[in-house]
Amino acid sequence: MASSDANALFAALIVAAGKGERAGQAMPKQFAPHRGKPLLRHSVEAMASAGADPIVLVIPEGADDLARDAIGPLPARLVTGRATRQGSVLAGLEALSSPAQPFVLVHDAARPDLPPEVIGRLLAALSDHDGAVPVLPLVDSIALAEGAVMASRVDRDRLRRVQTPQAFRYAQILAAYRAWQGELNASDDAQVALAARLTVALVKGDERLAKLTYPSDFTGTTAPAVRIGQGFDVHRLVPGAELWLGGVLVPHDYGLSGHSDADVLLHAITDAVLGALGEGDIGTHFPPSDPRWKGARSSLFVEHAARLAQDAGYEISNLDTTLICEAPRIGPHRERMQKSVAALLATQPSRVSIKATTTERLGFTGRGEGIAASAIVTLALRS
Ligand code: MG
């Protein structure tokens, strides 16, 4: 098969039949809100926009109304699941019965972030293999347990974490499931395929495919549509140091002193974003006692906070800041700062405001002993 077939259409089977009790939600976790919509809807949308047709959803018995509410107008066939995962997958495969597409992707609804690149890699691998699964290396070292005692070490380099979706030729995986004896529980489809002597390619997975399992994994249960955070910071001016403001090097006889590059504006912005998320402050995430952050670029801190916002389902609605100092003059550098901050927050410069004021020569800023910065940010839940 030519590799251009990687763009071929495929059927999708999304398994959402579990009880999901560990997730501690008021309803089965696949229907619980996450980032502003039911968990299940994320995978159905991702599959639909990647071109999956048809899409079959395997759901718990009696959950048809919940499932319809969850997916809204998106097209999907509902199939009632069975007591075991492999029973549910088989029911879903049978319901697909001779789809027009030769390929099927089997996916767990508990993995809401499904990057389209992963689907591309899986379909491409089906040119040369019966099946394909996304995998990632392990970072922790691995021990084989005998009760509560370590029996032996395990060679981590040969081990992989296996994710979903898992891609197969439809007729082959259906036959494999029908032949599966089931005395052992298969925790995924690749194990069933392997038992039927199908070849399963390992393609690069993605951390974004992480499985939501515990209550803390869910962000949507009480996520407000808008969150506001404010930050304030001060650093001392000293002769001979570099002056970084908003990620921009500003020529001046004095610079700010601190553990990192002391970019007072970026620190206030970081605290504003962390504050909006209820995620503590800059010191929680980057303790000054940690030598890793000595001389660190403060852009790292802002990017980290922006990533947390992104992961929680929020985008920057707007940011407003004030620098408080007698000198240097901020005006000539304002536009560069605005662009720099916008880039760090992965937003448009039009959403970032940089202002400056003096304190009429009063107080520590007025005497030129330090620079203060304040920031207010508004985050909006992505639709
Ligand atoms: Mg600071």
Coordinates of C-alpha atoms and ligand atoms in Angstrom, one line a residue:
M1 CA 0.0 0.0 0.0
A2 CA 1.3 3.5 -0.9
S3 CA 2.1 5.8 2.0
S4 CA -0.4 8.3 0.5
D5 CA -3.1 6.0 1.9
A6 CA -2.1 7.4 5.3
N7 CA -4.7 10.0 4.5
A8 CA -7.4 7.4 3.9
L9 CA -10.5 7.6 5.9
F10 CA -10.9 5.4 8.9
A11 CA -13.6 4.3 11.4
A12 CA -13.2 5.1 15.0
L13 CA -14.3 3.1 18.0
I14 CA -14.3 5.1 21.3
V15 CA -14.6 3.0 24.4
A16 CA -16.5 4.8 27.2
A17 CA -18.2 1.9 28.9
G18 CA -16.3 2.0 32.2
K19 CA -17.6 3.1 35.6
G20 CA -14.6 5.4 36.2
E21 CA -15.0 5.2 39.9
R22 CA -11.5 6.2 40.8
A23 CA -12.1 9.6 39.2
G24 CA -14.5 10.5 42.1
Q25 CA -16.9 12.4 39.9
A26 CA -20.7 12.6 40.4
M27 CA -21.2 10.6 37.2
P28 CA -19.1 8.1 35.2
K29 CA -16.0 10.1 34.4
Q30 CA -16.5 10.0 30.6
F31 CA -19.5 12.2 31.0
A32 CA -18.0 14.5 33.7
P33 CA -17.0 18.0 32.7
H34 CA -13.4 18.6 31.7
R35 CA -12.1 21.9 30.3
G36 CA -15.6 23.2 29.7
K37 CA -17.2 20.1 28.1
P38 CA -17.9 16.5 28.9
L39 CA -14.8 14.4 28.8
L40 CA -16.2 12.1 26.1
R41 CA -16.8 15.0 23.7
H42 CA -13.1 15.8 23.4
S43 CA -12.2 12.5 21.8
V44 CA -15.3 12.4 19.6
E45 CA -14.5 15.9 18.3
A46 CA -10.8 15.0 17.7
M47 CA -11.8 11.9 15.8
A48 CA -14.5 13.7 13.7
S49 CA -12.1 16.5 12.8
A50 CA -9.4 13.9 11.8
G51 CA -11.9 12.4 9.4
A52 CA -13.1 9.3 11.2
D53 CA -16.3 8.0 9.7
P54 CA -18.2 6.3 11.1
I55 CA -17.6 6.8 14.8
V56 CA -18.9 4.2 17.2
L57 CA -19.2 5.0 21.0
V58 CA -19.4 2.1 23.4
I59 CA -21.2 3.4 26.6
P60 CA -22.5 1.9 29.8
E61 CA -26.0 0.3 29.8
G62 CA -28.7 3.0 30.2
A63 CA -26.4 5.9 29.5
D64 CA -27.8 6.8 26.0
D65 CA -29.2 10.1 27.2
L66 CA -26.0 11.1 29.0
A67 CA -24.0 10.2 25.9
R68 CA -26.3 12.1 23.5
D69 CA -26.1 15.2 25.8
A70 CA -22.3 14.8 26.0
I71 CA -21.7 14.7 22.3
G72 CA -24.4 17.1 21.1
P73 CA -24.8 17.2 17.3
L74 CA -21.7 15.2 16.6
P75 CA -22.4 12.1 14.6
A76 CA -21.8 8.8 16.5
R77 CA -23.5 5.4 16.8
L78 CA -24.1 4.3 20.4
V79 CA -23.4 0.7 21.4
T80 CA -24.0 -0.7 24.9
G81 CA -20.8 -2.0 26.5
R82 CA -20.2 -5.3 28.3
A83 CA -18.7 -6.3 31.6
T84 CA -15.1 -6.4 30.4
R85 CA -13.2 -4.0 28.2
Q86 CA -12.6 -6.7 25.5
G87 CA -16.3 -7.5 25.6
S88 CA -17.1 -3.9 25.0
V89 CA -14.6 -3.5 22.1
L90 CA -15.9 -6.7 20.4
A91 CA -19.5 -5.3 20.7
G92 CA -18.3 -2.1 19.1
L93 CA -16.4 -3.8 16.3
E94 CA -19.5 -6.0 15.6
A95 CA -21.6 -2.9 15.4
L96 CA -19.3 -1.4 12.8
S97 CA -20.0 -4.5 10.5
S98 CA -18.1 -4.1 7.2
P99 CA -17.4 -0.3 7.3
A100 CA -16.5 1.3 4.0
Q101 CA -13.1 2.1 5.6
P102 CA -10.4 -0.6 5.8
F103 CA -9.0 0.8 9.0
V104 CA -10.3 1.2 12.6
L105 CA -8.8 3.3 15.4
V106 CA -9.8 2.0 18.9
H107 CA -9.5 4.8 21.5
D108 CA -10.2 5.3 25.2
A109 CA -12.5 8.2 26.0
A110 CA -10.4 8.9 29.1
R111 CA -7.7 10.4 26.9
P112 CA -9.3 13.7 25.8
D113 CA -6.3 15.3 24.1
L114 CA -5.7 13.5 20.8
P115 CA -3.1 15.2 18.6
P116 CA -3.9 14.7 14.9
E117 CA -0.1 14.0 14.3
V118 CA -0.5 10.7 16.3
I119 CA -3.4 9.6 14.0
G120 CA -1.2 10.4 11.0
R121 CA 1.7 8.3 12.4
L122 CA -0.7 5.3 13.2
L123 CA -2.3 5.3 9.7
A124 CA 1.1 5.6 8.0
A125 CA 2.4 2.6 10.0
L126 CA -0.5 0.5 8.7
S127 CA 1.1 0.5 5.3
D128 CA 3.6 -2.1 6.6
H129 CA 1.9 -3.6 9.6
D130 CA -1.4 -5.1 10.7
G131 CA -1.6 -2.8 13.7
A132 CA 0.0 0.2 15.2
V133 CA 0.1 1.7 18.7
P134 CA 1.5 4.9 20.1
V135 CA 4.2 4.4 22.8
L136 CA 6.4 6.4 25.0
P137 CA 9.6 5.5 26.9
L138 CA 9.6 5.2 30.7
V139 CA 11.4 7.7 32.8
D140 CA 11.2 6.0 36.2
S141 CA 13.4 3.0 36.8
I142 CA 11.5 -0.3 37.0
A143 CA 11.5 -3.0 39.6
L144 CA 9.8 -6.4 39.5
A145 CA 7.9 -6.9 42.7
E146 CA 7.4 -10.1 44.7
G147 CA 4.8 -9.0 47.2
A148 CA 6.3 -5.9 48.9
V149 CA 9.9 -6.9 48.1
M150 CA 11.9 -6.1 45.0
A151 CA 12.5 -9.4 43.2
S152 CA 14.8 -8.1 40.4
R153 CA 15.5 -5.2 38.2
V154 CA 14.0 -4.8 34.8
D155 CA 15.7 -3.5 31.7
R156 CA 13.8 -0.2 31.2
D157 CA 15.2 0.4 27.7
R158 CA 13.1 -2.3 26.2
L159 CA 9.9 -1.2 27.9
R160 CA 7.3 1.2 26.5
R161 CA 4.2 2.8 27.9
V162 CA 1.3 2.0 25.5
Q163 CA -1.4 4.6 24.7
T164 CA -4.5 4.8 22.6
P165 CA -5.7 5.2 19.9
Q166 CA -4.6 1.8 18.5
A167 CA -4.9 1.3 14.8
F168 CA -5.8 -1.9 12.9
R169 CA -7.2 -3.3 9.7
Y170 CA -10.8 -3.8 10.6
A171 CA -11.3 -7.3 9.4
Q172 CA -8.1 -8.5 11.2
I173 CA -8.9 -7.0 14.6
L174 CA -12.5 -8.2 14.4
A175 CA -11.2 -11.8 13.7
A176 CA -8.7 -11.4 16.5
Y177 CA -11.3 -10.3 19.0
R178 CA -13.7 -13.1 18.0
A179 CA -10.9 -15.7 18.5
W180 CA -9.7 -14.2 21.8
Q181 CA -10.3 -16.7 24.5
G182 CA -10.5 -14.1 27.2
E183 CA -9.3 -16.2 30.2
L184 CA -6.7 -13.5 30.7
N185 CA -7.8 -9.9 30.8
A186 CA -6.4 -7.9 27.9
S187 CA -5.8 -4.3 29.0
D188 CA -5.6 -3.1 25.4
D189 CA -6.3 -4.1 21.8
A190 CA -2.6 -4.7 20.9
Q191 CA -2.5 -7.6 23.3
V192 CA -5.5 -9.2 21.5
A193 CA -3.9 -8.5 18.1
L194 CA -0.6 -10.0 19.2
A195 CA -2.4 -13.2 20.4
A196 CA -3.7 -13.5 16.9
R197 CA -0.2 -13.2 15.6
L198 CA -0.8 -9.8 14.0
T199 CA 2.2 -7.5 13.7
V200 CA 1.9 -4.4 15.8
A201 CA 4.1 -1.4 15.0
L202 CA 5.2 1.0 17.8
V203 CA 4.9 4.6 16.7
K204 CA 5.8 7.7 18.7
G205 CA 3.1 8.6 21.3
D206 CA 2.4 11.9 22.9
E207 CA 2.4 13.0 26.5
R208 CA -0.8 14.9 25.8
L209 CA -2.5 11.6 25.4
A210 CA -2.3 11.0 29.1
K211 CA -5.2 9.1 30.6
L212 CA -7.4 11.0 33.1
T213 CA -7.9 8.8 36.2
Y214 CA -8.0 10.7 39.5
P215 CA -10.2 13.6 40.6
S216 CA -7.2 16.0 40.4
D217 CA -6.9 15.1 36.6
F218 CA -10.2 16.9 36.0
T219 CA -10.2 20.6 35.5
G220 CA -13.8 21.1 34.4
T221 CA -15.8 20.3 37.5
T222 CA -15.8 23.8 38.9
A223 CA -13.8 25.7 36.3
P224 CA -15.2 29.2 36.0
A225 CA -15.4 30.7 32.5
V226 CA -13.3 33.7 33.5
R227 CA -10.5 33.9 36.1
I228 CA -8.6 37.1 37.2
G229 CA -5.2 37.2 38.8
Q230 CA -2.9 40.0 40.0
G231 CA 0.8 40.0 40.7
F232 CA 3.2 42.5 42.2
D233 CA 7.0 42.5 42.6
V234 CA 9.9 44.7 43.5
H235 CA 13.6 44.3 42.8
R236 CA 16.5 46.5 44.0
L237 CA 18.5 48.5 41.5
V238 CA 22.3 48.1 41.7
P239 CA 25.1 49.5 39.5
G240 CA 26.6 47.4 36.8
A241 CA 23.9 44.7 36.5
E242 CA 21.9 44.1 33.4
L243 CA 18.4 45.6 33.3
W244 CA 15.8 43.1 32.0
L245 CA 12.2 44.3 31.8
G246 CA 9.5 42.2 30.1
G247 CA 12.1 40.0 28.6
V248 CA 13.9 42.9 26.9
L249 CA 17.4 44.1 27.8
V250 CA 17.2 47.8 28.5
P251 CA 20.3 49.9 28.4
H252 CA 20.8 51.7 31.8
D253 CA 23.5 52.4 34.3
Y254 CA 21.8 50.3 36.9
G255 CA 20.2 46.9 36.7
L256 CA 18.0 44.8 38.9
S257 CA 19.5 42.3 41.4
G258 CA 17.9 39.0 42.3
H259 CA 18.3 35.3 42.2
S260 CA 17.2 35.0 38.6
D261 CA 17.7 37.7 36.0
A262 CA 15.4 39.8 38.3
D263 CA 13.0 40.8 35.5
V264 CA 10.5 42.4 37.8
L265 CA 7.8 42.8 35.1
L266 CA 7.9 39.1 34.1
H267 CA 7.8 38.1 37.8
A268 CA 4.6 40.2 38.4
I269 CA 3.1 38.7 35.2
T270 CA 4.0 35.1 36.3
D271 CA 2.4 35.7 39.7
A272 CA -0.7 37.2 38.0
V273 CA -1.2 34.1 35.8
L274 CA -0.5 31.7 38.7
G275 CA -2.8 33.6 40.9
A276 CA -5.6 33.4 38.4
L277 CA -5.2 29.7 38.3
G278 CA -5.0 29.4 42.1
E279 CA -1.6 27.7 41.6
G280 CA 0.4 29.5 44.3
D281 CA 3.1 32.0 43.3
I282 CA 6.4 32.1 41.6
G283 CA 8.3 31.0 44.7
T284 CA 6.1 27.8 44.9
H285 CA 7.1 26.8 41.4
F286 CA 10.7 28.1 41.3
P287 CA 12.0 28.3 44.9
P288 CA 14.9 30.8 45.3
S289 CA 16.7 28.1 47.3
D290 CA 16.9 25.9 44.2
P291 CA 20.3 26.6 42.5
R292 CA 18.7 25.6 39.1
W293 CA 17.0 29.1 39.0
K294 CA 20.2 31.1 39.8
G295 CA 20.6 33.5 36.9
A296 CA 17.7 31.9 35.1
R297 CA 15.9 33.8 32.4
S298 CA 12.5 34.8 33.8
S299 CA 11.0 34.0 30.4
L300 CA 11.0 30.4 31.7
F301 CA 8.7 31.3 34.6
V302 CA 6.2 33.1 32.3
E303 CA 6.2 30.2 29.8
H304 CA 5.6 27.8 32.7
A305 CA 2.7 29.7 34.0
A306 CA 1.2 30.1 30.5
R307 CA 1.5 26.3 30.0
L308 CA -0.3 25.7 33.2
A309 CA -3.1 28.0 32.0
Q310 CA -3.2 26.2 28.7
D311 CA -3.3 22.8 30.4
A312 CA -6.2 24.0 32.6
G313 CA -8.1 24.9 29.5
Y314 CA -7.6 28.7 29.6
E315 CA -6.4 31.3 27.2
I316 CA -5.1 34.7 27.9
S317 CA -7.9 37.1 27.5
N318 CA -5.9 40.2 28.3
L319 CA -3.0 41.4 30.5
D320 CA -2.5 44.9 31.9
T321 CA 0.7 45.9 33.6
T322 CA 2.4 48.9 35.2
L323 CA 6.1 49.5 35.8
I324 CA 6.8 51.9 38.6
C325 CA 10.2 53.7 38.4
E326 CA 11.8 57.1 37.9
A327 CA 14.3 55.8 35.4
P328 CA 14.9 54.5 32.8
R329 CA 12.2 55.9 30.5
I330 CA 10.0 52.9 29.5
G331 CA 8.3 54.6 26.4
P332 CA 11.1 53.8 23.9
H333 CA 11.0 50.1 24.9
R334 CA 7.3 49.6 25.4
E335 CA 6.5 48.1 22.0
R336 CA 9.4 45.6 22.2
M337 CA 8.3 44.6 25.7
Q338 CA 4.7 44.2 24.5
K339 CA 5.8 41.8 21.7
S340 CA 8.1 39.9 24.0
V341 CA 5.5 39.3 26.7
A342 CA 2.9 38.4 24.1
A343 CA 5.2 35.8 22.6
L344 CA 6.0 34.3 26.0
L345 CA 2.3 34.0 26.8
A346 CA 1.6 32.7 23.2
T347 CA -0.9 35.4 22.7
Q348 CA -1.3 38.5 20.4
P349 CA 0.4 41.8 21.4
S350 CA -3.0 43.5 21.2
R351 CA -3.9 41.6 24.4
V352 CA -0.9 42.9 26.3
S353 CA -0.7 46.3 27.8
I354 CA 2.6 47.8 29.2
K355 CA 2.3 51.0 31.1
A356 CA 4.7 53.0 33.3
T357 CA 4.4 55.6 36.0
T358 CA 6.7 57.4 38.4
T359 CA 6.0 58.1 42.1
E360 CA 6.8 61.7 41.9
R361 CA 10.3 61.1 43.4
L362 CA 8.6 59.7 46.5
G363 CA 9.5 56.4 48.2
F364 CA 12.0 53.8 47.1
T365 CA 11.1 54.0 43.5
G366 CA 11.2 57.7 43.6
R367 CA 14.7 57.6 45.0
G368 CA 15.8 55.1 42.3
E369 CA 16.5 52.3 44.8
G370 CA 14.3 49.8 43.0
I371 CA 11.7 49.1 40.4
A372 CA 8.2 47.8 41.1
A373 CA 5.8 46.2 38.7
S374 CA 2.1 45.2 38.9
A375 CA 0.1 43.0 36.6
I376 CA -3.5 42.0 36.2
V377 CA -4.5 39.1 33.9
T378 CA -7.8 37.8 32.7
L379 CA -8.0 34.2 31.6
A380 CA -11.0 32.8 29.6
L381 CA -12.0 29.2 29.4
R382 CA -11.5 28.0 25.8
S383 CA -14.7 27.0 24.1
Ligands
MG1 MG 10.9 38.8 41.8

